[in-house]
Short mmCIF file of C-alpha atoms in Angstrom, two decimals:
data_model
loop_
_atom_site.label_atom_id
_atom_site.label_comp_id
_atom_site.label_asym_id
_atom_site.label_seq_id
_atom_site.Cartn_x
_atom_site.Cartn_y
_atom_site.Cartn_z
CA MET A 19 -56.90 -9.58 -32.97
CA HIS A 20 -58.27 -11.05 -30.42
CA ILE A 21 -55.71 -12.81 -28.24
CA SER A 22 -57.41 -14.59 -25.19
CA LEU A 23 -54.77 -16.35 -22.54
CA ARG A 24 -57.21 -18.51 -20.30
CA ILE A 25 -55.30 -18.87 -16.74
CA PRO A 26 -56.05 -22.59 -15.94
CA ARG A 27 -56.50 -23.89 -13.01
CA LEU A 28 -54.83 -26.18 -10.18
CA SER A 29 -57.04 -29.50 -10.61
CA SER A 30 -56.28 -29.24 -14.43
CA LEU A 31 -52.75 -28.85 -14.34
CA VAL A 32 -51.55 -31.12 -13.01
CA GLU A 33 -52.81 -34.94 -14.61
CA SER A 34 -52.20 -32.21 -18.08
CA TYR A 35 -49.66 -32.45 -20.80
CA THR A 36 -49.03 -29.17 -19.53
CA CYS A 37 -47.42 -30.67 -16.61
CA ARG A 38 -45.11 -33.56 -18.54
CA VAL A 39 -43.77 -30.11 -20.41
CA PHE A 40 -42.56 -28.58 -16.92
CA LEU A 41 -41.57 -31.64 -15.40
CA VAL A 42 -39.68 -31.87 -18.46
CA PHE A 43 -38.23 -28.72 -18.13
CA LEU A 44 -37.06 -29.26 -14.40
CA ILE A 45 -34.43 -31.63 -15.20
CA PRO A 46 -32.51 -29.17 -17.70
CA TYR A 47 -33.04 -26.68 -15.14
CA ALA A 48 -31.74 -29.19 -12.27
CA LEU A 49 -28.47 -29.45 -14.14
CA ILE A 50 -27.98 -25.55 -15.08
CA VAL A 51 -27.97 -24.98 -10.56
CA TYR A 52 -25.23 -28.47 -10.16
CA PHE A 53 -23.50 -27.09 -12.56
CA ALA A 54 -23.70 -23.11 -11.07
CA ARG A 55 -23.32 -24.66 -8.11
CA LEU A 56 -19.71 -26.40 -9.32
CA THR A 57 -18.98 -23.39 -11.30
CA CYS A 58 -19.94 -20.06 -8.77
CA TRP A 59 -18.79 -20.48 -5.91
CA ARG A 60 -16.03 -18.16 -6.26
CA ASP A 61 -18.26 -15.36 -6.75
CA PRO A 62 -19.24 -13.56 -4.05
CA THR A 63 -21.62 -12.17 -5.56
CA SER A 64 -23.83 -15.38 -6.01
CA LEU A 65 -25.45 -17.36 -3.89
CA PHE A 66 -22.86 -20.30 -3.86
CA PHE A 67 -20.95 -18.36 -2.89
CA ARG A 68 -18.60 -20.54 -0.76
CA GLU A 69 -17.24 -18.52 1.68
CA ASP A 70 -14.44 -20.86 3.37
CA GLU A 71 -13.29 -22.21 -0.28
CA ALA A 72 -12.96 -18.87 -1.70
CA TYR A 73 -11.05 -17.38 0.49
CA GLU A 74 -8.48 -19.81 0.01
CA PRO A 75 -5.38 -18.50 -1.22
CA SER A 76 -4.35 -20.81 -4.09
CA TYR A 77 -2.24 -19.09 -6.23
CA SER A 78 -1.20 -15.95 -3.04
CA SER A 79 0.73 -18.86 -1.20
CA LEU A 80 2.31 -20.65 -4.63
CA ARG A 81 3.23 -17.30 -5.06
CA ALA A 82 3.99 -15.93 -1.13
CA ALA A 83 6.58 -18.49 -1.03
CA GLN A 84 8.47 -17.21 -4.31
CA GLY A 85 9.12 -13.68 -3.06
CA ILE A 86 9.85 -15.47 0.36
CA ALA A 87 13.00 -17.53 -1.22
CA LEU A 88 14.45 -14.25 -3.28
CA ILE A 89 14.26 -12.48 -0.23
CA GLU A 90 15.64 -15.89 1.12
CA GLU A 91 18.67 -15.24 -1.85
CA ALA A 92 18.96 -11.58 -1.01
CA ASN A 93 19.56 -12.48 2.58
CA ASN A 94 22.80 -14.44 1.52
CA LEU A 95 23.83 -11.92 -0.36
CA THR A 96 23.86 -14.40 -3.96
CA GLU A 97 25.55 -11.91 -6.12
CA VAL A 98 22.89 -12.83 -9.06
CA LEU A 99 20.58 -10.64 -7.05
CA ARG A 100 22.71 -7.72 -7.19
CA PHE A 101 19.94 -5.62 -10.15
CA LYS A 102 19.08 -1.93 -9.71
CA ALA A 103 17.09 0.96 -11.78
CA SER A 104 18.91 1.70 -14.61
CA PRO A 105 19.65 5.55 -15.17
CA ASN A 106 15.64 6.49 -17.23
CA PRO A 107 13.79 4.32 -15.34
CA THR A 108 10.55 4.31 -16.41
CA MET A 109 8.13 2.94 -13.22
CA CYS A 110 8.81 4.17 -9.47
CA VAL A 111 7.80 1.56 -6.89
CA GLY A 112 6.19 2.61 -4.02
CA LEU A 113 6.33 0.75 -0.55
CA THR A 114 5.23 2.08 2.52
CA SER A 115 5.53 -0.71 5.93
CA VAL A 116 4.86 -0.15 8.54
CA VAL A 117 4.78 -2.69 11.74
CA ARG A 118 1.74 -5.02 13.11
CA GLU A 119 1.04 -6.41 15.17
CA GLY A 120 2.06 -9.97 15.46
CA VAL A 121 2.65 -10.40 11.92
CA SER A 122 4.28 -9.30 8.28
CA TYR A 123 3.22 -9.64 4.61
CA PHE A 124 6.62 -7.00 3.48
CA GLN A 125 9.10 -9.91 2.84
CA SER A 126 6.72 -11.73 0.88
CA ALA A 127 5.09 -8.01 -0.90
CA VAL A 128 8.94 -7.06 -1.97
CA GLY A 129 9.78 -10.76 -3.34
CA SER A 130 6.33 -11.09 -5.02
CA VAL A 131 7.07 -7.66 -6.68
CA LEU A 132 10.65 -8.58 -7.66
CA ALA A 133 10.55 -12.44 -8.67
CA GLY A 134 11.27 -13.87 -11.23
CA LEU A 135 11.75 -10.58 -13.01
CA SER A 136 14.33 -10.42 -16.04
CA PRO A 137 17.65 -8.05 -15.61
CA VAL A 138 15.79 -5.67 -18.04
CA GLU A 139 12.39 -5.93 -16.53
CA ARG A 140 13.92 -4.73 -13.07
CA ALA A 141 16.07 -1.71 -14.04
CA ASP A 142 13.43 -0.62 -15.15
CA LEU A 143 11.81 -0.32 -11.87
CA PHE A 144 13.14 1.86 -9.28
CA LEU A 145 12.13 0.49 -6.52
CA ILE A 146 11.43 2.85 -2.94
CA LEU A 147 10.88 0.51 0.16
CA PHE A 148 10.29 3.34 2.71
CA ILE A 149 9.85 2.54 6.86
CA ALA A 150 7.71 5.19 7.98
CA HIS A 151 9.00 4.56 12.25
CA THR A 152 11.27 7.85 13.14
CA ASP A 153 13.26 4.95 14.49
CA PRO A 154 13.25 2.13 11.45
CA MET A 155 15.25 -0.13 14.38
CA GLN A 156 11.39 -0.85 15.36
CA HIS A 157 10.58 -2.15 11.73
CA PRO A 158 12.64 -5.76 11.49
CA ALA A 159 12.84 -5.95 8.63
CA TYR A 160 15.54 -2.41 8.52
CA SER A 161 18.28 -4.51 10.34
CA GLU A 162 18.28 -7.14 7.44
CA PRO A 163 19.85 -7.16 4.99
CA TRP A 164 17.48 -8.11 2.15
CA LEU A 165 15.97 -4.65 2.70
CA HIS A 166 19.23 -2.25 1.51
CA GLU A 167 19.94 -5.38 -1.44
CA LEU A 168 17.46 -5.24 -3.52
CA ALA A 169 15.05 -1.50 -2.48
CA ASP A 170 17.20 1.34 -5.89
CA LYS A 171 16.38 3.20 -2.08
CA VAL A 172 15.77 2.80 1.29
CA LEU A 173 13.14 5.63 2.37
CA LEU A 174 13.13 6.74 6.47
CA TYR A 175 12.05 9.73 7.58
CA ASP A 176 14.05 13.64 6.97
CA GLU A 177 14.01 16.14 9.25
CA LYS A 178 14.41 18.92 6.15
CA ASP A 179 11.64 16.95 4.48
CA ILE A 180 8.78 17.13 7.26
CA ASP A 181 8.49 17.61 11.43
CA VAL A 182 9.97 15.03 12.89
CA ASP A 183 8.23 15.25 15.49
CA HIS A 184 4.96 15.47 14.93
CA ILE A 185 5.41 11.97 13.58
CA ARG A 186 6.93 10.68 17.21
CA SER A 187 3.58 12.33 18.30
CA LEU A 188 1.71 9.40 15.76
CA GLU A 189 3.20 7.16 16.90
CA THR A 190 2.60 6.85 20.38
CA ALA A 191 -0.42 5.00 21.01
CA GLU A 192 -3.19 6.85 22.11
CA ALA A 193 -2.99 8.76 18.34
CA LYS A 194 -2.40 4.58 16.45
CA THR A 195 -6.29 4.89 18.09
CA LEU A 196 -6.99 7.01 15.11
CA ALA A 197 -4.51 6.34 11.98
CA LEU A 198 -5.84 7.80 9.42
CA GLU A 199 -3.57 11.57 10.23
CA LYS A 200 0.12 9.33 9.68
CA GLY A 201 -1.07 6.53 7.15
CA LEU A 202 -1.79 9.63 4.89
CA LEU A 203 1.10 12.02 5.70
CA ASP A 204 3.35 8.70 5.13
CA TYR A 205 1.47 8.65 1.63
CA THR A 206 1.50 11.70 0.60
CA TYR A 207 5.55 11.13 1.99
CA LEU A 208 6.41 8.45 0.06
CA LEU A 209 4.48 9.72 -3.61
CA LYS A 210 7.07 12.85 -2.96
CA ALA A 211 10.09 11.10 -3.83
CA CYS A 212 9.02 9.37 -6.48
CA THR A 213 7.63 12.09 -8.36
CA ALA A 214 11.73 13.24 -7.25
CA ILE A 215 12.73 10.00 -9.59
CA GLY A 216 11.27 11.51 -12.25
CA THR A 217 9.95 8.33 -13.93
CA PRO A 218 7.10 8.93 -16.32
CA TYR A 219 4.66 6.79 -13.89
CA THR A 220 4.77 5.66 -10.19
CA VAL A 221 3.26 1.74 -8.51
CA MET A 222 2.48 2.71 -5.22
CA LEU A 223 1.08 -0.68 -3.46
CA GLU A 224 0.82 -1.23 0.21
CA ASP A 225 2.43 -3.41 2.05
CA ASP A 226 -0.10 -7.03 2.41
CA ILE A 227 -0.22 -7.07 -1.32
CA ILE A 228 0.87 -10.27 -3.31
CA SER A 229 1.83 -9.90 -7.37
CA LEU A 230 1.70 -12.46 -9.54
CA ASP A 231 4.37 -13.14 -11.92
CA GLY A 232 4.79 -11.09 -14.41
CA TRP A 233 2.38 -8.16 -13.14
CA TYR A 234 5.43 -6.02 -14.35
CA HIS A 235 4.52 -6.23 -18.36
CA ARG A 236 0.58 -6.99 -18.07
CA THR A 237 0.78 -3.56 -15.94
CA LYS A 238 3.00 -1.88 -18.91
CA GLN A 239 1.10 -2.99 -21.26
CA ALA A 240 -2.33 -1.53 -19.39
CA LEU A 241 -1.00 2.26 -19.84
CA ARG A 242 0.10 2.39 -23.11
CA ALA A 243 -3.72 1.18 -23.85
CA VAL A 244 -4.78 3.77 -20.98
CA GLU A 245 -2.05 6.36 -23.07
CA ARG A 246 -3.65 5.42 -26.64
CA GLN A 247 -7.81 5.34 -25.26
CA THR A 248 -7.87 8.54 -23.26
CA VAL A 249 -6.09 9.90 -26.45
CA GLU A 250 -9.38 8.21 -28.79
CA LYS A 251 -11.82 9.95 -25.51
CA LYS A 252 -9.78 13.07 -26.45
CA ALA A 253 -9.01 13.99 -23.22
CA SER A 254 -5.89 15.28 -22.16
CA LYS A 255 -5.33 13.97 -18.28
CA TRP A 256 -6.30 10.30 -16.83
CA LEU A 257 -5.80 10.02 -12.52
CA TYR A 258 -4.88 6.81 -12.11
CA LEU A 259 -5.07 2.95 -13.32
CA ARG A 260 -6.32 1.03 -10.27
CA LEU A 261 -3.64 -2.91 -10.36
CA PHE A 262 -6.20 -4.31 -7.00
CA TYR A 263 -10.48 -4.45 -7.35
CA THR A 264 -12.42 -6.79 -4.80
CA GLU A 265 -15.63 -8.72 -6.63
CA ASN A 266 -17.69 -6.93 -3.49
CA PHE A 267 -18.58 -4.32 -5.04
CA LEU A 268 -18.76 -5.46 -8.23
CA GLY A 269 -22.58 -7.12 -8.03
CA TRP A 270 -26.24 -6.43 -8.05
CA ASN A 271 -26.72 -3.36 -7.42
CA SER A 272 -30.10 -1.56 -5.79
CA GLU A 273 -29.49 1.41 -7.41
CA GLU A 274 -30.46 0.26 -10.81
CA TRP A 275 -33.56 -2.47 -10.07
CA PRO A 276 -35.29 -1.19 -12.69
CA ILE A 277 -33.21 -2.19 -15.22
CA TYR A 278 -33.57 -5.51 -13.57
CA LEU A 279 -37.21 -5.85 -13.67
CA PHE A 280 -37.61 -3.92 -17.30
CA TYR A 281 -35.16 -6.88 -18.42
CA SER A 282 -37.09 -9.65 -16.55
CA LEU A 283 -40.07 -7.51 -18.15
CA LEU A 284 -38.89 -8.17 -21.22
CA SER A 285 -37.63 -11.41 -21.21
CA ALA A 286 -40.98 -13.06 -20.26
CA SER A 287 -43.18 -10.34 -22.18
CA THR A 288 -41.13 -12.03 -25.48
CA ILE A 289 -41.18 -16.14 -24.23
CA LEU A 290 -45.24 -15.57 -24.41
CA LEU A 291 -45.25 -12.97 -27.22
CA THR A 292 -43.53 -15.91 -28.98
CA THR A 293 -45.15 -18.58 -27.72
CA LEU A 294 -48.76 -17.12 -29.33
CA SER A 295 -47.03 -16.02 -32.20
CA VAL A 296 -46.34 -19.53 -32.28
CA ARG A 297 -49.78 -20.89 -32.63
CA ARG A 298 -51.83 -18.89 -34.05
CA TYR A 299 -49.39 -18.90 -36.62
CA ARG A 300 -47.90 -21.65 -37.96
CA LEU A 301 -51.51 -23.94 -36.67
CA SER A 302 -49.11 -27.76 -36.40
CA LEU A 303 -47.83 -26.41 -33.91
CA LYS A 304 -50.64 -25.63 -32.29
CA PRO A 305 -51.68 -28.06 -29.52
CA PHE A 306 -48.30 -28.67 -28.32
CA LEU A 307 -49.24 -25.14 -27.40
CA PRO A 308 -52.31 -24.76 -24.95
CA SER A 309 -52.14 -21.72 -23.40
CA GLU A 310 -51.74 -23.52 -19.96
CA THR A 311 -48.70 -24.30 -21.58
CA VAL A 312 -48.89 -20.66 -22.90
CA PHE A 313 -48.50 -20.11 -18.72
CA VAL A 314 -46.66 -22.04 -17.62
CA LEU A 315 -43.52 -21.06 -19.64
CA SER A 316 -44.14 -17.46 -19.91
CA PHE A 317 -45.42 -17.20 -15.87
CA VAL A 318 -43.29 -19.56 -13.87
CA CYS A 319 -40.60 -21.13 -16.56
CA THR A 320 -39.19 -18.05 -17.50
CA PRO A 321 -39.16 -16.90 -14.06
CA LEU A 322 -37.41 -19.10 -13.34
CA LEU A 323 -34.58 -18.38 -15.54
CA ILE A 324 -34.68 -15.01 -14.31
CA ILE A 325 -34.15 -15.90 -10.26
CA LEU A 326 -31.71 -18.47 -12.21
CA PHE A 327 -29.52 -16.00 -14.43
CA PHE A 328 -29.58 -13.58 -9.97
CA ALA A 329 -28.60 -16.38 -8.42
CA ALA A 330 -24.98 -17.51 -10.57
CA GLY A 331 -23.73 -13.81 -9.83
CA ARG A 332 -22.87 -10.65 -11.32
CA VAL A 333 -19.68 -11.80 -12.26
CA THR A 334 -19.91 -14.93 -13.13
CA MET A 335 -22.94 -13.30 -15.40
CA LEU A 336 -21.69 -10.43 -16.26
CA PRO A 337 -17.80 -10.76 -16.03
CA ILE A 338 -15.85 -7.57 -17.19
CA PRO A 339 -13.49 -8.78 -20.13
CA GLU A 340 -9.98 -8.62 -19.75
CA GLY A 341 -7.78 -5.54 -20.59
CA VAL A 342 -8.28 -1.82 -19.32
CA HIS A 343 -11.74 -0.17 -18.36
CA GLU A 344 -12.99 2.49 -16.94
CA MET A 345 -14.27 1.73 -12.99
CA PRO A 346 -15.47 5.20 -11.60
CA LYS A 347 -17.40 3.29 -8.76
CA PHE A 348 -16.96 0.30 -7.15
CA GLY A 349 -12.78 1.08 -6.63
CA CYS A 350 -11.60 -0.39 -4.22
CA CYS A 351 -9.04 -0.06 -2.25
CA SER A 352 -5.14 1.98 -2.05
CA GLN A 353 -3.89 -1.11 -2.52
CA GLY A 354 -2.50 -0.51 -6.35
CA LEU A 355 -3.05 2.51 -7.79
CA VAL A 356 -0.67 3.75 -11.23
CA PHE A 357 0.24 7.08 -11.11
CA PRO A 358 1.02 9.74 -14.27
CA GLN A 359 4.00 11.84 -13.62
CA GLY A 360 1.90 14.63 -14.17
CA ARG A 361 -1.15 14.12 -11.70
CA ILE A 362 1.07 13.94 -8.48
CA MET A 363 1.57 17.24 -7.37
CA ASP A 364 -2.60 18.02 -7.72
CA LEU A 365 -3.15 14.77 -5.50
CA VAL A 366 -0.39 15.52 -2.84
CA SER A 367 -1.84 19.00 -2.57
CA TRP A 368 -5.36 17.43 -2.06
CA TYR A 369 -3.77 15.82 0.12
CA GLU A 370 -1.87 18.01 2.22
CA SER A 371 -5.61 19.87 1.75
CA LYS A 372 -6.88 17.32 3.87
CA GLY A 373 -4.00 16.41 6.16
CA ILE A 374 -6.67 13.44 7.93
CA GLY A 375 -9.07 10.71 5.86
CA TYR A 376 -8.52 7.16 4.74
CA VAL A 377 -6.25 6.87 0.41
CA ASP A 378 -8.87 6.06 -1.09
CA MET A 379 -12.05 7.80 -1.12
CA LEU A 380 -9.60 10.77 -0.41
CA THR A 381 -8.68 9.78 -4.33
CA GLU A 382 -12.18 8.69 -5.00
CA ASP A 383 -12.88 12.59 -3.43
CA TYR A 384 -10.71 14.16 -5.65
CA ALA A 385 -11.73 12.02 -9.06
CA ASN A 386 -15.11 13.18 -8.24
CA GLN A 387 -15.17 16.30 -8.11
CA ASN A 388 -13.04 17.75 -11.37
CA GLY A 389 -14.03 14.91 -12.99
CA GLU A 390 -11.39 13.12 -13.86
CA ILE A 391 -11.25 9.40 -15.20
CA ARG A 392 -10.13 6.55 -13.66
CA TRP A 393 -8.92 2.64 -14.98
CA VAL A 394 -7.92 0.01 -13.85
CA LEU A 395 -6.87 -2.92 -14.97
CA ILE A 396 -8.75 -6.92 -15.57
CA PRO A 397 -7.79 -8.89 -14.18
CA SER A 398 -6.39 -8.02 -10.49
CA VAL A 399 -2.42 -8.44 -10.93
CA LEU A 400 -2.75 -7.72 -6.97
CA GLN A 401 -3.96 -9.80 -4.01
CA HIS A 402 -3.96 -8.34 -0.90
CA VAL A 403 -3.75 -10.95 1.43
CA GLY A 404 -3.98 -8.50 4.99
CA SER A 405 -5.70 -10.38 7.37
CA LYS A 406 -4.45 -7.41 9.74
CA SER A 407 -4.94 -3.60 8.65
CA SER A 408 -1.42 -1.96 9.82
CA LYS A 409 -4.60 1.34 10.55
CA THR A 410 -5.41 0.17 14.87
CA ASN A 411 -8.87 1.30 14.02
CA ILE A 412 -10.50 -1.23 12.08
CA PRO A 413 -13.27 -2.55 14.53
CA VAL A 414 -13.32 -6.58 15.34
CA THR A 415 -15.61 -8.40 14.33
CA HIS A 416 -18.28 -10.75 15.48
CA LYS A 417 -16.40 -14.41 15.85
CA GLY A 418 -16.34 -16.41 12.64
CA LEU A 419 -16.59 -13.37 10.47
CA ARG A 420 -14.41 -12.29 7.85
CA THR A 421 -12.58 -8.03 9.06
CA LEU A 422 -12.88 -6.15 6.72
CA PRO A 423 -9.24 -5.71 5.74
CA GLN A 424 -9.83 -10.04 5.75
CA ARG A 425 -12.09 -9.80 3.40
CA LEU A 426 -11.09 -7.63 0.47
CA TRP A 427 -9.64 -10.08 -1.77
CA ASN A 428 -10.28 -10.90 -5.78
CA PHE A 429 -11.39 -13.73 -5.88
CA GLY A 430 -10.54 -14.34 -9.63
CA PHE A 431 -6.36 -13.94 -8.43
CA GLU A 432 -6.29 -17.35 -7.15
CA LYS A 433 -7.37 -18.82 -9.95
CA ASN A 434 -4.42 -17.89 -11.73
CA ASP A 435 -1.61 -21.78 -12.29
CA VAL A 436 1.73 -21.14 -11.45
CA ASN A 437 3.28 -22.35 -15.34
CA ILE A 438 0.85 -20.40 -17.63
CA LEU A 439 1.62 -17.04 -15.73
CA HIS A 440 5.42 -18.84 -16.24
CA LYS A 441 5.17 -19.63 -19.59
CA GLU A 442 3.47 -16.05 -20.30
CA HIS A 443 6.20 -14.75 -18.89
CA GLU A 444 8.66 -15.65 -20.18
CA GLN A 445 7.43 -15.34 -24.23
CA GLN A 446 6.45 -11.58 -23.09
CA MET A 447 10.73 -11.67 -22.60
CA ARG A 448 11.86 -13.06 -25.00
CA TRP A 449 9.25 -11.14 -27.42
CA GLY A 450 9.59 -7.93 -25.40
CA GLY A 451 6.21 -7.18 -25.42
#
C-alpha cells in the first residue's frame, strides 16, 4: 500500500477547507487554555502557575488560629485540656524548638497538632516538646504555662546524656553560621528520647509546621497501609512515612525526556495513521480529510495539544493518587517523618557517625545506601509555614524572590476545607477509624 502525504503550500492553506478546520479547532483549544488558567494556578510545575496567589496561606491560617486558640486555653489552665498520654501510646510525637529571630511558629505548630483531638486520640500520643537551649529560659515558651500543661514531657539537655559544654559552644554567634551540627545533634537527641518511650512509631515534626484537622487518623490509617503493603512486597522493613512534601520537586524531569518524546511522537503518529486509515477504508469520509487537513491535524493541532498538556503541569495532568505510595526520590524535607521503632537506633547510629549535615539529606543517603523503602502520604497532612529558618546559614535571595524556606510549600494543603475536614474527623472518631 502506497500512501503519499503531500505537504501543502501556505498560500493554498489560507483560503482552504483545511484552514476552516484549523480555525474550528482553535475555538475549543482556546477554551481549554482558559480552563487551564483557571485550574492550574496552584501547580508550581505549570506554565499557568500564579505564585503570589498559590503561596497564600488560606487553610493554614485558619488552622493556625485554631491552634493558637488551644494554646490560649491552656495558658488559662482550662480543666478540659488536662489530657495526657495513656500508659501504652501508639505514637511518640516529638518537636524540637529553638528561638528564631523575629518570629515564632512553635505555638501554632503544637496547637494545630493537638486541636480537635478526641480524648482517645490524645491518649494515643506521647508528646515531647524539646527546648533546644542550654539555658531554656532563652526560649519564651519555657516560662509559659501551656508548654508544661500540654506536653507529656518537656525535654531539656541533660548533662548525663550529652556534652552540654559542647552544645553551649554551638550556640555562639560564630557557630550559628554553620548550624548543621547542632541541628543534627538535636534531632538525634529527640529521637533517642522518643525511642525510650517505647511506642511503635515516632513522629518527628519541626516547629514551623501546621497540621490539618484529622492528621492523626489519616496518619494512623496510612501506617496500617504501609505495614500491609510492606508485607505484600515481601519486604522485612521500611524506613519512614513522609507526612509533608512539596510539589515543587514533582515536575517534568529532564532525565525523563526520552519518555516524553516517545509518547509525543506516538500521539502524533497515532493521529496520522488513524486519519490515513479513515481516508483509505471509509471512502465516504475521504473528502473531509484531504492531505492538507491530515497534515494540519497531525503536525500542527496534535503538537499544540501536546504542548498544552505539558504546560498544564505534571501535578495537574499526572497527579499522584491519594493514599500511601513509595517515594524514593524528590521527597522533601524533614518537616514531618514517621519512623517505626525498630529502625530508629540504626538511624541514630548513622547520624552520630556523620556528626554534621542536614537531617533530610543524611536520611536519604542512608536509605539509598541500604535500599530502604520510603513511603509518602498523599495528600500532605502538614504545611510548612516557616519563612525564617532555624538554620542561619540559609542564603538570602534577591529582593522580590522567595527564600528557600518560603518555597517549602505544599500547594494542595491550602485547598482543604475546614468544614469538610471537621466532618471527616467527627466521622472517624464516631466509628473509630
